[in-house]
PDB file of C-alpha atoms in Angstrom:
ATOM      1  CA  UNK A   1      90.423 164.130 104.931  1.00 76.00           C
ATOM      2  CA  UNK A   2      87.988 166.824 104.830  1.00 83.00           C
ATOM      3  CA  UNK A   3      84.426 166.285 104.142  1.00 84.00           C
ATOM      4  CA  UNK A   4      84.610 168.179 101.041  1.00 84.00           C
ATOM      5  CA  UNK A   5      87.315 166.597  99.787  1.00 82.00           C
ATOM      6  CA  UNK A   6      85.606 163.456 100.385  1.00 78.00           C
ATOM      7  CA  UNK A   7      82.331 163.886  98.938  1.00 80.00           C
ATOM      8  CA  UNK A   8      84.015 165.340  95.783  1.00 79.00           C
ATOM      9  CA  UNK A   9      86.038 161.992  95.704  1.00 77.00           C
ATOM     10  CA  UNK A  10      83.195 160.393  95.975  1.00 75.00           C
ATOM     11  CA  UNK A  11      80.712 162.145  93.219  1.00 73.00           C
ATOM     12  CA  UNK A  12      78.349 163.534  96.030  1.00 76.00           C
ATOM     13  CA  UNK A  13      77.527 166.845  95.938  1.00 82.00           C
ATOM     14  CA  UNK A  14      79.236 168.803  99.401  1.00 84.00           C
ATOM     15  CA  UNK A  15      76.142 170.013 100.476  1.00 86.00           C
ATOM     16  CA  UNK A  16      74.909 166.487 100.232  1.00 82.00           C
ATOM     17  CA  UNK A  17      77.666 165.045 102.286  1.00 82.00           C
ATOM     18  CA  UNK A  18      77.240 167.813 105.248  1.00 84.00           C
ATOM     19  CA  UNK A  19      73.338 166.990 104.690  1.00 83.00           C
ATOM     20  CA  UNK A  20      74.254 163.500 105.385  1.00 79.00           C
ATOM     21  CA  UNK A  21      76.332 164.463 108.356  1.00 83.00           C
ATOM     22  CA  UNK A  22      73.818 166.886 110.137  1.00 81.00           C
ATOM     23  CA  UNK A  23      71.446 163.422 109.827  1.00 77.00           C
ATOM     24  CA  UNK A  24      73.737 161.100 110.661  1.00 76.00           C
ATOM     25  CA  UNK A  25      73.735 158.941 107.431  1.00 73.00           C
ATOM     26  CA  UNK A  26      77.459 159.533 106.098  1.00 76.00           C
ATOM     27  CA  UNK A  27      78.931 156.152 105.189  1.00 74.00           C
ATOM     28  CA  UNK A  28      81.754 157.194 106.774  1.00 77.00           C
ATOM     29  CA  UNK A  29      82.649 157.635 110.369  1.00 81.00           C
ATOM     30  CA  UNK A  30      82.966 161.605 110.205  1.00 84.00           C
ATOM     31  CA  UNK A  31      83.957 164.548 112.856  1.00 83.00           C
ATOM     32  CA  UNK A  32      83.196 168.099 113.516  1.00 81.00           C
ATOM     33  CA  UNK A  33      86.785 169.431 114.531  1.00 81.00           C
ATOM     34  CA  UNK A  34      86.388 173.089 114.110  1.00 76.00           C
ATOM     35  CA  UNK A  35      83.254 175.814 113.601  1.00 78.00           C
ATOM     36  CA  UNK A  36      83.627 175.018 109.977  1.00 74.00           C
ATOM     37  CA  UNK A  37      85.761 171.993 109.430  1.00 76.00           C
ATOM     38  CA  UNK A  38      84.716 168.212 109.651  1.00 81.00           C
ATOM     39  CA  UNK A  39      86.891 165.401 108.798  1.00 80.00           C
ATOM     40  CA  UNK A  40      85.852 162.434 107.383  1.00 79.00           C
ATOM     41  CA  UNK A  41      88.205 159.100 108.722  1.00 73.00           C
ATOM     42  CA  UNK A  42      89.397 156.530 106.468  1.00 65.00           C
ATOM     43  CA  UNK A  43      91.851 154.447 106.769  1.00 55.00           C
ATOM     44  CA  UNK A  44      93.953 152.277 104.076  1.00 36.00           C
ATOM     45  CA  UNK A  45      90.806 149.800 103.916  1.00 42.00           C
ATOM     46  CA  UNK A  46      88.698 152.747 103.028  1.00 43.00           C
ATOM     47  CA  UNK A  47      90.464 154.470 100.725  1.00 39.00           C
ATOM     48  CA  UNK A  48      88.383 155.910  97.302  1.00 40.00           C
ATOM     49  CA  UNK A  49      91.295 154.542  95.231  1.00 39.00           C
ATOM     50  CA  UNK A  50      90.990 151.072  96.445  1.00 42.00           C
ATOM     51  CA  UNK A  51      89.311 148.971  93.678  1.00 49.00           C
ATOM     52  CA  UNK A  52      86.018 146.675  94.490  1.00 73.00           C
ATOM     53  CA  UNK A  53      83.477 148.583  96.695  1.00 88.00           C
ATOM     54  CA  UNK A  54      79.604 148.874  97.597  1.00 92.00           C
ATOM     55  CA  UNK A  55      77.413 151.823  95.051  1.00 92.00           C
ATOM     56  CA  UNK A  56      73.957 152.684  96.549  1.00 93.00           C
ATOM     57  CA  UNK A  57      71.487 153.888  94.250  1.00 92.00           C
ATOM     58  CA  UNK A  58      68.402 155.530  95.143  1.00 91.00           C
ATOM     59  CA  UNK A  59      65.560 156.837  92.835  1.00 90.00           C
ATOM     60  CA  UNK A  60      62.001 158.388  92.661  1.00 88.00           C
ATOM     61  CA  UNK A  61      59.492 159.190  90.033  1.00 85.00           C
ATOM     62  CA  UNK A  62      58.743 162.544  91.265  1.00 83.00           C
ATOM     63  CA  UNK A  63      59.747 165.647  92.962  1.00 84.00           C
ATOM     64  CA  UNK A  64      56.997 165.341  95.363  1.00 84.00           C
ATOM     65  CA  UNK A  65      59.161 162.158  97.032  1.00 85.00           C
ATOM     66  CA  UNK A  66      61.901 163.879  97.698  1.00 83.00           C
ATOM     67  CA  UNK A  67      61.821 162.986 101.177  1.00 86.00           C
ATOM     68  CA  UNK A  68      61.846 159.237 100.629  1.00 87.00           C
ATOM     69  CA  UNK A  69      64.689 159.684  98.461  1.00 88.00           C
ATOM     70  CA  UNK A  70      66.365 161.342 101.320  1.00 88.00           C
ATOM     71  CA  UNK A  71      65.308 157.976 103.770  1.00 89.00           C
ATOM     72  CA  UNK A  72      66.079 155.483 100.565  1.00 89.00           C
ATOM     73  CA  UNK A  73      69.608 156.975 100.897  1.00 90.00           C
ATOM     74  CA  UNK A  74      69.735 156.804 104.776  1.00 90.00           C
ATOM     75  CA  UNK A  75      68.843 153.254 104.957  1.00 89.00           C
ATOM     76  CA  UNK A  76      70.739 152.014 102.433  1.00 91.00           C
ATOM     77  CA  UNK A  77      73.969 153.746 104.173  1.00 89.00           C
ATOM     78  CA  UNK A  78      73.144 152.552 107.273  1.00 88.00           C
ATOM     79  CA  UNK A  79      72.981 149.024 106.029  1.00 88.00           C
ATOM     80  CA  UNK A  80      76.384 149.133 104.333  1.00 87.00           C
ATOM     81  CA  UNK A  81      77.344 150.220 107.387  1.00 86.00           C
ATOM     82  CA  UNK A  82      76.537 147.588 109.521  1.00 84.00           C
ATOM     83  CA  UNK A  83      77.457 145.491 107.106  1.00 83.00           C
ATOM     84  CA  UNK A  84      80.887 146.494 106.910  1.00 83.00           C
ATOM     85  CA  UNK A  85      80.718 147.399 103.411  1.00 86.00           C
ATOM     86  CA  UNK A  86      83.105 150.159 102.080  1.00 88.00           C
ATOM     87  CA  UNK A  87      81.006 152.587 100.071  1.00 90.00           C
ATOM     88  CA  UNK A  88      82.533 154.267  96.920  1.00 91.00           C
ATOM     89  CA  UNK A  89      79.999 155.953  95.126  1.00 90.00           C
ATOM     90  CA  UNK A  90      76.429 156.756  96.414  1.00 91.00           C
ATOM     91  CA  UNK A  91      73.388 157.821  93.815  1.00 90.00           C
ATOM     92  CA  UNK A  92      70.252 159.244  93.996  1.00 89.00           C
ATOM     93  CA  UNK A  93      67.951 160.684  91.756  1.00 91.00           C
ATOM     94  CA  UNK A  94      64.631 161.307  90.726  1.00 89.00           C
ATOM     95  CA  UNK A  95      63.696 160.198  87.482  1.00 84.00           C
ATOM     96  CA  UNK A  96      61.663 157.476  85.295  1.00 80.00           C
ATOM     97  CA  UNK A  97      62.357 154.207  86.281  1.00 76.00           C
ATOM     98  CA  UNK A  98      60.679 153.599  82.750  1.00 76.00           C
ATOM     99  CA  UNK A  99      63.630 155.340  81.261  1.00 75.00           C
ATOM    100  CA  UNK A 100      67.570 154.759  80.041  1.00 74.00           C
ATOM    101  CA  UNK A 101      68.571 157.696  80.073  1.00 78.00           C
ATOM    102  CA  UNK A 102      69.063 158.020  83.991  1.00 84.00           C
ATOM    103  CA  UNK A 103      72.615 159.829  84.000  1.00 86.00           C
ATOM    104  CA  UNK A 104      73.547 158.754  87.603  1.00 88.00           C
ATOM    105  CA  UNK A 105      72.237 155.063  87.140  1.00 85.00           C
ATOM    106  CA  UNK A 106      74.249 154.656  84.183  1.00 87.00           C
ATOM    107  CA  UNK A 107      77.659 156.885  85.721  1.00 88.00           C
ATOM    108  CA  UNK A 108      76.783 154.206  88.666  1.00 88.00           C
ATOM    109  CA  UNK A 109      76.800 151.257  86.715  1.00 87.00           C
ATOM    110  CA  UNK A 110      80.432 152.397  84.443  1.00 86.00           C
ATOM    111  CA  UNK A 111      81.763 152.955  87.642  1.00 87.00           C
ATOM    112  CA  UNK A 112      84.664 149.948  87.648  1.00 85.00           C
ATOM    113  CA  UNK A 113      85.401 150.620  91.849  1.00 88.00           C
ATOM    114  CA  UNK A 114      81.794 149.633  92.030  1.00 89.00           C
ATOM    115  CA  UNK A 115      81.941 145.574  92.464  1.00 89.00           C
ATOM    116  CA  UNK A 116      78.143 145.512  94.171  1.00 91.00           C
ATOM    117  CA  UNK A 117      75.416 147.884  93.018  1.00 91.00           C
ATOM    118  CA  UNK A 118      72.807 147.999  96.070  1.00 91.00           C
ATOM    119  CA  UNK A 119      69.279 149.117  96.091  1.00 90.00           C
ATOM    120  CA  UNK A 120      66.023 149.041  98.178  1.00 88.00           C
ATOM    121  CA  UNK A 121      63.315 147.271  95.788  1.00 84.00           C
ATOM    122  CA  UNK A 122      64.387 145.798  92.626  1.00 82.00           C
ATOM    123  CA  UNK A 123      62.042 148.428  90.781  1.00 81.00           C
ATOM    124  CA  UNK A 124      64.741 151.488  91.965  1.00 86.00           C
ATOM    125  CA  UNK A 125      66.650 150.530  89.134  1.00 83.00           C
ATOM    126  CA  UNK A 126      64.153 150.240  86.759  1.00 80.00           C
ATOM    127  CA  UNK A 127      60.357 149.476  86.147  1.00 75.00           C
ATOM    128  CA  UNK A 128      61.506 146.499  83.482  1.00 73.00           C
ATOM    129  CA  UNK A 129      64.060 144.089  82.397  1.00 75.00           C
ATOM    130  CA  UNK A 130      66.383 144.531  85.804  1.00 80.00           C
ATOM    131  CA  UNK A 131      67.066 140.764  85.197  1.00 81.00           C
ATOM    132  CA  UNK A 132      69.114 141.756  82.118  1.00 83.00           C
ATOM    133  CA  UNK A 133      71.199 144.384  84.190  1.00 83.00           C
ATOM    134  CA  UNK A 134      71.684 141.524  86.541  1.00 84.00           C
ATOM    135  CA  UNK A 135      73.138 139.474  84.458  1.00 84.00           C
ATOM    136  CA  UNK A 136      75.401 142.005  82.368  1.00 84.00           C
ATOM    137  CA  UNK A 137      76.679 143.300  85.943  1.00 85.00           C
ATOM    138  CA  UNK A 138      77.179 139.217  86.739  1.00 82.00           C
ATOM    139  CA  UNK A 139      78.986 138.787  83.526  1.00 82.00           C
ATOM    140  CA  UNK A 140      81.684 141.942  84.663  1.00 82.00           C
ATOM    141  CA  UNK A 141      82.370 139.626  88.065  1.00 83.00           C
ATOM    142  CA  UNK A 142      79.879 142.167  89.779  1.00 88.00           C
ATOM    143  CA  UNK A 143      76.358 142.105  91.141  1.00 88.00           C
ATOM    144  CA  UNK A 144      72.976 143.529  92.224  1.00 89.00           C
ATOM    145  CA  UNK A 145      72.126 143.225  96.225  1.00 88.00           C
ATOM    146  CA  UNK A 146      68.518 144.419  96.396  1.00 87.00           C
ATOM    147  CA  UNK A 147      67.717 144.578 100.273  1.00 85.00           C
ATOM    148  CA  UNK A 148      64.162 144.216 100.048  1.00 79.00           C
ATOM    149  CA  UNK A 149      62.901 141.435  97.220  1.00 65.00           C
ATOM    150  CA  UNK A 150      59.192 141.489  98.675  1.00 61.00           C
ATOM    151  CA  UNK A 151      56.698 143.482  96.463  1.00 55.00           C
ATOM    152  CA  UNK A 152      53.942 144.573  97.757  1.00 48.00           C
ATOM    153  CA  UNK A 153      50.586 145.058  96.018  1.00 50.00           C
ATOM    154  CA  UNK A 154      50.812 148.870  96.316  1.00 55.00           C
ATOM    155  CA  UNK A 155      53.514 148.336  94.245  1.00 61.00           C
ATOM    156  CA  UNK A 156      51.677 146.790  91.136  1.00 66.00           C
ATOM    157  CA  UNK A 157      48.790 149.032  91.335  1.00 69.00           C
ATOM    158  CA  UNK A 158      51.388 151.977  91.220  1.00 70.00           C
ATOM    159  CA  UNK A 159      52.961 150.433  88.483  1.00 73.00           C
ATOM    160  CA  UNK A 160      49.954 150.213  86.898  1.00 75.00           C
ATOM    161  CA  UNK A 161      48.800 153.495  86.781  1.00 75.00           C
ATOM    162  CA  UNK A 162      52.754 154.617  86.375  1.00 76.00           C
ATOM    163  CA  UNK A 163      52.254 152.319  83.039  1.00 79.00           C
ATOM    164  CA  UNK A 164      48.941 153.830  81.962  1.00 78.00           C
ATOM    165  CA  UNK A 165      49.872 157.237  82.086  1.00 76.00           C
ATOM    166  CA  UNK A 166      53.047 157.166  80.352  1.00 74.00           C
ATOM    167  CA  UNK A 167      50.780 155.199  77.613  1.00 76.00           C
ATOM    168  CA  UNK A 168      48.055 158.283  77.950  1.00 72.00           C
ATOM    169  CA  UNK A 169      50.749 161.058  78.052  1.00 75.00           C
ATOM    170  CA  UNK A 170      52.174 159.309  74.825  1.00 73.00           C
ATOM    171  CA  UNK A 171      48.709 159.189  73.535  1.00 73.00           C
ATOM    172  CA  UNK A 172      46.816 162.612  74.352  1.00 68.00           C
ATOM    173  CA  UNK A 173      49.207 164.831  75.924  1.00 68.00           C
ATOM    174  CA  UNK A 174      50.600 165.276  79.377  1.00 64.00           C
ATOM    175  CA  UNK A 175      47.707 167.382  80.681  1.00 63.00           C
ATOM    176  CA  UNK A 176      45.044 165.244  80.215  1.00 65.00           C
ATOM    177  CA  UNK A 177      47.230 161.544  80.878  1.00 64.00           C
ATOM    178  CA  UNK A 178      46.620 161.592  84.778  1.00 68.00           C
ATOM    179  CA  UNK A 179      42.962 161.721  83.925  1.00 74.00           C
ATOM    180  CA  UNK A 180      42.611 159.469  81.202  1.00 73.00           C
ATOM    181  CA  UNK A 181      44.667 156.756  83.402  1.00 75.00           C
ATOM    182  CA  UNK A 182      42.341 157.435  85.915  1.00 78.00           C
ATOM    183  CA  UNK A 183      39.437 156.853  84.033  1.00 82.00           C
ATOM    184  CA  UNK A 184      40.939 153.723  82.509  1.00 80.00           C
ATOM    185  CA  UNK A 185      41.247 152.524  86.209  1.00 80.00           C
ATOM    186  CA  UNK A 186      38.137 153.192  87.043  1.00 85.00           C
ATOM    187  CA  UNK A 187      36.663 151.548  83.954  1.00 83.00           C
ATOM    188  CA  UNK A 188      38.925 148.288  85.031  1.00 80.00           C
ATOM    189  CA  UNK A 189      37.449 147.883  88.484  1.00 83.00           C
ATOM    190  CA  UNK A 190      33.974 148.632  87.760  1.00 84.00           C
ATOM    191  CA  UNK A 191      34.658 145.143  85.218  1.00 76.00           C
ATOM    192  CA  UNK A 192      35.278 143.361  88.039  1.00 65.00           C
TER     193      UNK A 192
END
């Protein structure tokens, strides 16, 4: 199959899919055959139209991390690839994790080929109430696989000031809610 027929089978982008291949991150053993041309084998096992199959999801809060979406998508591939996982939809985007409205989260989770939603952390999916999507996905015969459950305290302080400025923004304004969050922290430790 060509790669462009694949990623479109997929939902990927085609640029995204020859992105992946230049790195070496497709999910799928892949080709260069031509100047132009690069096939992408599958087999009966692999096939897009078989049900019950492995959806990555990757996600950042800003443009300014695009590159570790890029490496969030590269090692999540390459584990579903060792693990012998068949892939059938891969997700990435950069958006809130304090908000619902994340289309390719939610074209992710409606997915029914998608039988095991995979991410990172646990917070990729969302800032809050994950456990709920856990348990809705459970209740489907599905589940969540998060490959890394440790949190580390980076983590919480970035929440924190993730939390405080959304409160700010909501508050004063956008311009002034990195500040005021700021402050806030700095008012916090100086407590202590």
């Amino acid at each position: 199959m060509n790669l462009t027929e694949w990623a479109r089978a997929q939902g990927v982008a085609p640029r995204t899919a020859y992105r992946w291949f230049r790195e070496g991150t497709l999910p799928v053993p892949a080709e260069r055959v031509g100047p132009r041309t690069i096939l992408v084998n599958i087999d009966a096992n692999t096939s897009p139209s078989a049900t019950g199959g492995v959806g990555l999801y990757a996600r950042v809060s800003s443009n300014d991390q695009e590159d570790d979406l890029a490496r969030q998508v590269a090692r999540l591939s390459e584990w579903a690839a060792k693990a012998g996982h068949r892939v059938v939809r891969v997700e990435s985007e950069i958006a809130s994790g304090m908000r619902g409205g994340r289309t390719k989260a939610r074209r992710l989770l409606a997915d029914p080929n998608v039988t095991t939603v995979v991410v990172e952390h646990k917070d990729r999916l969302g800032r809050m109430n994950v456990e709920l999507v856990e348990a809705a996905l459970s209740a489907n015969g599905r589940r969540l696989v998060v490959l890394d459950e440790g949190e580390a305290e980076d983590d919480l302080v970035g929440d924190m000031v993730e939390v405080l400025t959304w409160f700010c923004a909501r508050l004063y304004g956008r311009p002034s809610a990195k500040n005021r969050a700021k402050k806030a922290l700095e008012a916090a430790a100086a407590d202590d």
